[in-house]
mmCIF file of N, CA and C in Angstrom:
data_model
loop_
_atom_site.group_PDB
_atom_site.id
_atom_site.type_symbol
_atom_site.label_atom_id
_atom_site.label_comp_id
_atom_site.label_asym_id
_atom_site.label_seq_id
_atom_site.Cartn_x
_atom_site.Cartn_y
_atom_site.Cartn_z
ATOM 1 N N UNK K 1 47.506 -30.219 20.256
ATOM 2 C CA UNK K 1 47.150 -31.245 21.223
ATOM 3 C C UNK K 1 45.968 -32.070 20.728
ATOM 4 N N UNK K 2 45.959 -33.324 21.127
ATOM 5 C CA UNK K 2 44.859 -34.198 20.751
ATOM 6 C C UNK K 2 43.608 -33.847 21.546
ATOM 7 N N UNK K 3 42.477 -33.972 20.891
ATOM 8 C CA UNK K 3 41.203 -33.750 21.569
ATOM 9 C C UNK K 3 40.817 -35.005 22.333
ATOM 10 N N UNK K 4 40.096 -34.840 23.411
ATOM 11 C CA UNK K 4 39.586 -35.976 24.159
ATOM 12 C C UNK K 4 38.131 -36.207 23.784
ATOM 13 N N UNK K 5 37.770 -37.475 23.684
ATOM 14 C CA UNK K 5 36.402 -37.850 23.362
ATOM 15 C C UNK K 5 35.668 -38.158 24.658
ATOM 16 N N UNK K 6 34.585 -37.421 24.912
ATOM 17 C CA UNK K 6 33.791 -37.602 26.124
ATOM 18 C C UNK K 6 32.446 -38.198 25.741
ATOM 19 N N UNK K 7 32.134 -39.351 26.307
ATOM 20 C CA UNK K 7 30.822 -39.963 26.097
ATOM 21 C C UNK K 7 29.875 -39.361 27.129
ATOM 22 N N UNK K 8 28.760 -38.822 26.660
ATOM 23 C CA UNK K 8 27.827 -38.173 27.565
ATOM 24 C C UNK K 8 26.434 -38.205 26.960
ATOM 25 N N UNK K 9 25.457 -38.135 27.815
ATOM 26 C CA UNK K 9 24.075 -38.110 27.351
ATOM 27 C C UNK K 9 23.441 -39.485 27.419
ATOM 28 N N UNK K 10 22.628 -39.709 28.414
ATOM 29 C CA UNK K 10 21.929 -40.977 28.535
ATOM 30 C C UNK K 10 22.713 -42.076 29.223
ATOM 31 N N UNK K 11 23.912 -41.790 29.660
ATOM 32 C CA UNK K 11 24.711 -42.807 30.349
ATOM 33 C C UNK K 11 24.195 -42.935 31.777
ATOM 34 N N UNK K 12 23.856 -44.176 32.151
ATOM 35 C CA UNK K 12 23.263 -44.405 33.466
ATOM 36 C C UNK K 12 23.894 -45.559 34.241
ATOM 37 N N UNK K 13 24.694 -46.388 33.565
ATOM 38 C CA UNK K 13 25.243 -47.573 34.239
ATOM 39 C C UNK K 13 26.740 -47.701 33.988
ATOM 40 N N UNK K 14 27.367 -48.503 34.823
ATOM 41 C CA UNK K 14 28.779 -48.793 34.630
ATOM 42 C C UNK K 14 29.041 -49.538 33.336
ATOM 43 N N UNK K 15 28.099 -50.388 32.922
ATOM 44 C CA UNK K 15 28.245 -51.106 31.658
ATOM 45 C C UNK K 15 28.288 -50.124 30.492
ATOM 46 N N UNK K 16 27.453 -49.103 30.534
ATOM 47 C CA UNK K 16 27.464 -48.100 29.464
ATOM 48 C C UNK K 16 28.779 -47.320 29.458
ATOM 49 N N UNK K 17 29.338 -47.080 30.621
ATOM 50 C CA UNK K 17 30.641 -46.417 30.691
ATOM 51 C C UNK K 17 31.712 -47.324 30.090
ATOM 52 N N UNK K 18 31.704 -48.599 30.453
ATOM 53 C CA UNK K 18 32.684 -49.550 29.913
ATOM 54 C C UNK K 18 32.555 -49.656 28.399
ATOM 55 N N UNK K 19 31.340 -49.711 27.891
ATOM 56 C CA UNK K 19 31.124 -49.769 26.439
ATOM 57 C C UNK K 19 31.675 -48.519 25.769
ATOM 58 N N UNK K 20 31.434 -47.368 26.375
ATOM 59 C CA UNK K 20 31.914 -46.105 25.809
ATOM 60 C C UNK K 20 33.432 -46.093 25.705
ATOM 61 N N UNK K 21 34.090 -46.562 26.745
ATOM 62 C CA UNK K 21 35.553 -46.603 26.736
ATOM 63 C C UNK K 21 36.050 -47.606 25.703
ATOM 64 N N UNK K 22 35.390 -48.761 25.618
ATOM 65 C CA UNK K 22 35.779 -49.769 24.625
ATOM 66 C C UNK K 22 35.626 -49.239 23.204
ATOM 67 N N UNK K 23 34.670 -48.344 23.003
ATOM 68 C CA UNK K 23 34.437 -47.769 21.679
ATOM 69 C C UNK K 23 35.306 -46.551 21.397
ATOM 70 N N UNK K 24 36.173 -46.175 22.364
ATOM 71 C CA UNK K 24 37.128 -45.113 22.099
ATOM 72 C C UNK K 24 37.012 -43.858 22.932
ATOM 73 N N UNK K 25 36.024 -43.773 23.805
ATOM 74 C CA UNK K 25 35.899 -42.579 24.645
ATOM 75 C C UNK K 25 37.045 -42.527 25.650
ATOM 76 N N UNK K 26 37.516 -41.328 25.929
ATOM 77 C CA UNK K 26 38.548 -41.145 26.942
ATOM 78 C C UNK K 26 37.937 -41.122 28.340
ATOM 79 N N UNK K 27 36.712 -40.658 28.423
ATOM 80 C CA UNK K 27 35.993 -40.645 29.686
ATOM 81 C C UNK K 27 34.502 -40.584 29.407
ATOM 82 N N UNK K 28 33.722 -40.835 30.436
ATOM 83 C CA UNK K 28 32.270 -40.802 30.304
ATOM 84 C C UNK K 28 31.705 -39.899 31.393
ATOM 85 N N UNK K 29 30.597 -39.258 31.082
ATOM 86 C CA UNK K 29 29.985 -38.332 32.032
ATOM 87 C C UNK K 29 28.494 -38.621 32.151
ATOM 88 N N UNK K 30 27.987 -38.432 33.345
ATOM 89 C CA UNK K 30 26.549 -38.547 33.561
ATOM 90 C C UNK K 30 26.148 -37.476 34.558
ATOM 91 N N UNK K 31 24.948 -36.985 34.429
ATOM 92 C CA UNK K 31 24.482 -35.934 35.318
ATOM 93 C C UNK K 31 23.224 -36.314 36.066
ATOM 94 N N UNK K 32 22.171 -36.622 35.329
ATOM 95 C CA UNK K 32 20.863 -36.862 35.931
ATOM 96 C C UNK K 32 20.875 -37.968 36.981
ATOM 97 N N UNK K 33 21.490 -39.121 36.709
ATOM 98 C CA UNK K 33 21.468 -40.169 37.736
ATOM 99 C C UNK K 33 22.170 -39.742 39.035
ATOM 100 N N UNK K 34 23.240 -39.002 38.900
ATOM 101 C CA UNK K 34 23.959 -38.530 40.080
ATOM 102 C C UNK K 34 23.143 -37.475 40.820
ATOM 103 N N UNK K 35 22.523 -36.582 40.077
ATOM 104 C CA UNK K 35 21.683 -35.554 40.693
ATOM 105 C C UNK K 35 20.499 -36.184 41.420
ATOM 106 N N UNK K 36 19.890 -37.194 40.812
ATOM 107 C CA UNK K 36 18.756 -37.869 41.455
ATOM 108 C C UNK K 36 19.182 -38.469 42.792
ATOM 109 N N UNK K 37 20.363 -39.063 42.832
ATOM 110 C CA UNK K 37 20.879 -39.619 44.089
ATOM 111 C C UNK K 37 21.166 -38.510 45.096
ATOM 112 N N UNK K 38 21.734 -37.410 44.619
ATOM 113 C CA UNK K 38 22.082 -36.293 45.501
ATOM 114 C C UNK K 38 20.844 -35.664 46.131
ATOM 115 N N UNK K 39 19.739 -35.671 45.407
ATOM 116 C CA UNK K 39 18.506 -35.108 45.953
ATOM 117 C C UNK K 39 17.939 -35.973 47.076
ATOM 118 N N UNK K 40 18.323 -37.243 47.098
ATOM 119 C CA UNK K 40 17.864 -38.132 48.168
ATOM 120 C C UNK K 40 18.719 -37.970 49.419
ATOM 121 N N UNK K 41 20.034 -38.188 49.273
ATOM 122 C CA UNK K 41 20.924 -38.062 50.433
ATOM 123 C C UNK K 41 22.374 -38.260 50.002
ATOM 124 N N UNK K 42 23.302 -37.794 50.820
ATOM 125 C CA UNK K 42 24.712 -38.051 50.529
ATOM 126 C C UNK K 42 25.028 -39.552 50.482
ATOM 127 N N UNK K 43 24.380 -40.322 51.329
ATOM 128 C CA UNK K 43 24.610 -41.771 51.317
ATOM 129 C C UNK K 43 24.181 -42.398 49.998
ATOM 130 N N UNK K 44 23.106 -41.901 49.403
ATOM 131 C CA UNK K 44 22.649 -42.420 48.106
ATOM 132 C C UNK K 44 23.674 -42.126 47.021
ATOM 133 N N UNK K 45 24.347 -40.980 47.095
ATOM 134 C CA UNK K 45 25.398 -40.651 46.125
ATOM 135 C C UNK K 45 26.529 -41.669 46.237
ATOM 136 N N UNK K 46 26.941 -41.957 47.454
ATOM 137 C CA UNK K 46 28.011 -42.936 47.670
ATOM 138 C C UNK K 46 27.586 -44.300 47.153
ATOM 139 N N UNK K 47 26.362 -44.722 47.458
ATOM 140 C CA UNK K 47 25.857 -46.012 46.977
ATOM 141 C C UNK K 47 25.825 -46.054 45.451
ATOM 142 N N UNK K 48 25.372 -44.962 44.842
ATOM 143 C CA UNK K 48 25.289 -44.899 43.384
ATOM 144 C C UNK K 48 26.678 -45.045 42.761
ATOM 145 N N UNK K 49 27.640 -44.290 43.265
ATOM 146 C CA UNK K 49 28.992 -44.342 42.707
ATOM 147 C C UNK K 49 29.652 -45.697 42.951
ATOM 148 N N UNK K 50 29.396 -46.293 44.110
ATOM 149 C CA UNK K 50 29.927 -47.634 44.366
ATOM 150 C C UNK K 50 29.336 -48.646 43.386
ATOM 151 N N UNK K 51 28.042 -48.501 43.081
ATOM 152 C CA UNK K 51 27.408 -49.407 42.120
ATOM 153 C C UNK K 51 27.999 -49.227 40.729
ATOM 154 N N UNK K 52 28.233 -47.982 40.325
ATOM 155 C CA UNK K 52 28.834 -47.697 39.019
ATOM 156 C C UNK K 52 30.213 -48.358 38.925
ATOM 157 N N UNK K 53 31.025 -48.189 39.957
ATOM 158 C CA UNK K 53 32.364 -48.789 39.970
ATOM 159 C C UNK K 53 32.267 -50.306 39.897
ATOM 160 N N UNK K 54 31.350 -50.894 40.644
ATOM 161 C CA UNK K 54 31.155 -52.344 40.628
ATOM 162 C C UNK K 54 30.759 -52.818 39.231
ATOM 163 N N UNK K 55 29.845 -52.111 38.587
ATOM 164 C CA UNK K 55 29.399 -52.494 37.246
ATOM 165 C C UNK K 55 30.536 -52.395 36.226
ATOM 166 N N UNK K 56 31.372 -51.378 36.350
ATOM 167 C CA UNK K 56 32.529 -51.256 35.450
ATOM 168 C C UNK K 56 33.472 -52.436 35.669
ATOM 169 N N UNK K 57 33.718 -52.783 36.922
ATOM 170 C CA UNK K 57 34.600 -53.919 37.219
ATOM 171 C C UNK K 57 34.035 -55.221 36.666
ATOM 172 N N UNK K 58 32.722 -55.426 36.766
ATOM 173 C CA UNK K 58 32.092 -56.633 36.220
ATOM 174 C C UNK K 58 32.265 -56.663 34.703
ATOM 175 N N UNK K 59 32.042 -55.526 34.045
ATOM 176 C CA UNK K 59 32.207 -55.456 32.586
ATOM 177 C C UNK K 59 33.649 -55.766 32.198
ATOM 178 N N UNK K 60 34.605 -55.235 32.960
ATOM 179 C CA UNK K 60 36.016 -55.495 32.675
ATOM 180 C C UNK K 60 36.343 -56.971 32.865
ATOM 181 N N UNK K 61 35.816 -57.580 33.917
ATOM 182 C CA UNK K 61 36.046 -59.001 34.160
ATOM 183 C C UNK K 61 35.502 -59.839 33.005
ATOM 184 N N UNK K 62 34.285 -59.531 32.582
ATOM 185 C CA UNK K 62 33.666 -60.281 31.480
ATOM 186 C C UNK K 62 34.440 -60.113 30.171
ATOM 187 N N UNK K 63 35.043 -58.945 29.988
ATOM 188 C CA UNK K 63 35.785 -58.675 28.752
ATOM 189 C C UNK K 63 37.241 -59.131 28.834
ATOM 190 N N UNK K 64 37.690 -59.511 30.017
ATOM 191 C CA UNK K 64 39.080 -59.920 30.180
ATOM 192 C C UNK K 64 40.049 -58.754 30.222
ATOM 193 N N UNK K 65 39.564 -57.595 30.648
ATOM 194 C CA UNK K 65 40.400 -56.389 30.715
ATOM 195 C C UNK K 65 40.877 -56.181 32.149
ATOM 196 N N UNK K 66 42.176 -56.011 32.309
ATOM 197 C CA UNK K 66 42.747 -55.806 33.647
ATOM 198 C C UNK K 66 42.534 -54.382 34.151
ATOM 199 N N UNK K 67 42.424 -53.433 33.228
ATOM 200 C CA UNK K 67 42.215 -52.042 33.611
ATOM 201 C C UNK K 67 41.441 -51.342 32.501
ATOM 202 N N UNK K 68 41.091 -50.081 32.747
ATOM 203 C CA UNK K 68 40.295 -49.348 31.754
ATOM 204 C C UNK K 68 41.036 -49.189 30.436
ATOM 205 N N UNK K 69 42.342 -49.021 30.497
ATOM 206 C CA UNK K 69 43.128 -48.910 29.271
ATOM 207 C C UNK K 69 43.038 -50.160 28.419
ATOM 208 N N UNK K 70 42.956 -51.310 29.071
ATOM 209 C CA UNK K 70 42.852 -52.573 28.331
ATOM 210 C C UNK K 70 41.530 -52.676 27.579
ATOM 211 N N UNK K 71 40.499 -52.007 28.075
ATOM 212 C CA UNK K 71 39.219 -52.019 27.352
ATOM 213 C C UNK K 71 39.369 -51.424 25.953
ATOM 214 N N UNK K 72 40.241 -50.429 25.827
ATOM 215 C CA UNK K 72 40.429 -49.768 24.528
ATOM 216 C C UNK K 72 41.091 -50.685 23.502
ATOM 217 N N UNK K 73 41.821 -51.682 23.974
ATOM 218 C CA UNK K 73 42.578 -52.548 23.074
ATOM 219 C C UNK K 73 41.892 -53.868 22.767
ATOM 220 N N UNK K 74 40.722 -54.086 23.308
ATOM 221 C CA UNK K 74 40.008 -55.338 23.058
ATOM 222 C C UNK K 74 39.345 -55.304 21.691
ATOM 223 N N UNK K 75 39.309 -56.449 21.001
ATOM 224 C CA UNK K 75 38.578 -56.481 19.726
ATOM 225 C C UNK K 75 37.086 -56.296 19.987
ATOM 226 N N UNK K 76 36.445 -55.521 19.126
ATOM 227 C CA UNK K 76 35.018 -55.266 19.304
ATOM 228 C C UNK K 76 34.162 -56.374 18.718
ATOM 229 N N UNK K 77 34.707 -57.101 17.751
ATOM 230 C CA UNK K 77 34.002 -58.220 17.128
ATOM 231 C C UNK K 77 34.909 -59.435 17.146
ATOM 232 N N UNK K 78 34.324 -60.625 17.221
ATOM 233 C CA UNK K 78 35.171 -61.816 17.115
ATOM 234 C C UNK K 78 35.944 -61.808 15.801
ATOM 235 N N UNK K 79 37.155 -62.328 15.818
ATOM 236 C CA UNK K 79 38.012 -62.337 14.636
ATOM 237 C C UNK K 79 37.352 -63.083 13.486
ATOM 238 N N UNK K 80 36.550 -64.092 13.775
ATOM 239 C CA UNK K 80 35.919 -64.902 12.729
ATOM 240 C C UNK K 80 34.773 -64.195 12.013
ATOM 241 N N UNK K 81 34.338 -63.063 12.513
ATOM 242 C CA UNK K 81 33.207 -62.356 11.884
ATOM 243 C C UNK K 81 33.695 -61.472 10.767
#
Protein backbone atom coordinates (compact mmCIF):
# COMPACT_ATOMS: atom_id res chain seq x y z
CA UNK A 1 0.00 0.00 0.00
CA UNK A 2 1.06 3.56 -0.65
CA UNK A 3 2.12 5.65 2.31
CA UNK A 4 0.29 8.88 3.06
CA UNK A 5 2.21 12.10 3.52
CA UNK A 6 1.05 14.10 6.55
CA UNK A 7 2.13 17.72 6.91
CA UNK A 8 2.50 18.53 10.59
CA UNK A 9 4.45 20.76 12.90
CA UNK A 10 4.01 24.51 12.95
CA UNK A 11 0.86 24.54 10.83
CA UNK A 12 -1.41 27.29 12.11
CA UNK A 13 -3.46 28.63 9.19
CA UNK A 14 -5.63 27.44 6.35
CA UNK A 15 -3.13 28.91 3.90
CA UNK A 16 -0.41 26.66 5.33
CA UNK A 17 -2.73 23.67 4.95
CA UNK A 18 -3.46 24.62 1.32
CA UNK A 19 0.27 25.03 0.62
CA UNK A 20 0.98 21.64 2.18
CA UNK A 21 -1.60 19.95 -0.02
CA UNK A 22 -0.32 21.78 -3.12
CA UNK A 23 3.16 20.48 -2.31
CA UNK A 24 1.92 16.89 -2.12
CA UNK A 25 0.64 16.26 1.39
CA UNK A 26 -2.39 14.01 1.65
CA UNK A 27 -3.52 15.78 4.80
CA UNK A 28 -2.34 18.33 7.32
CA UNK A 29 -2.42 18.23 11.10
CA UNK A 30 -2.18 20.84 13.81
CA UNK A 31 -2.37 20.51 17.56
CA UNK A 32 -1.35 23.58 19.52
CA UNK A 33 -3.68 26.08 17.83
CA UNK A 34 -6.65 23.78 18.35
CA UNK A 35 -5.69 23.07 21.95
CA UNK A 36 -5.33 26.79 22.66
CA UNK A 37 -8.87 27.34 21.37
CA UNK A 38 -10.18 24.37 23.36
CA UNK A 39 -8.73 25.78 26.57
CA UNK A 40 -10.80 28.93 26.03
CA UNK A 41 -14.20 27.45 25.15
CA UNK A 42 -16.05 25.11 22.81
CA UNK A 43 -17.23 28.16 20.86
CA UNK A 44 -13.60 29.20 20.25
CA UNK A 45 -12.90 25.75 18.77
CA UNK A 46 -15.80 26.18 16.35
CA UNK A 47 -14.64 29.70 15.44
CA UNK A 48 -11.08 28.46 14.92
CA UNK A 49 -12.14 25.61 12.64
CA UNK A 50 -14.50 27.87 10.69
CA UNK A 51 -11.61 30.30 10.15
CA UNK A 52 -9.33 27.49 8.96
CA UNK A 53 -11.97 26.32 6.46
CA UNK A 54 -12.49 29.90 5.25
CA UNK A 55 -8.74 30.40 4.77
CA UNK A 56 -8.46 27.15 2.78
CA UNK A 57 -11.35 28.25 0.57
CA UNK A 58 -9.70 31.66 -0.02
CA UNK A 59 -6.42 29.94 -0.96
CA UNK A 60 -8.28 27.63 -3.35
CA UNK A 61 -10.10 30.57 -4.94
CA UNK A 62 -6.83 32.46 -5.44
CA UNK A 63 -5.21 29.37 -6.96
CA UNK A 64 -8.18 28.57 -9.20
CA UNK A 65 -8.75 25.19 -7.55
CA UNK A 66 -12.32 23.90 -7.36
CA UNK A 67 -11.50 21.37 -4.64
CA UNK A 68 -8.59 20.13 -2.54
CA UNK A 69 -7.69 17.53 -5.15
CA UNK A 70 -7.27 20.28 -7.72
CA UNK A 71 -4.63 21.91 -5.51
CA UNK A 72 -2.41 18.87 -6.09
CA UNK A 73 -2.55 19.35 -9.86
CA UNK A 74 -1.74 23.05 -10.03
CA UNK A 75 1.67 24.11 -11.33
CA UNK A 76 3.88 25.31 -8.50
CA UNK A 77 5.83 27.73 -10.70
CA UNK A 78 4.77 29.72 -13.74
CA UNK A 79 5.53 27.85 -16.96
CA UNK A 80 7.80 30.69 -18.12
CA UNK A 81 10.18 30.27 -15.16
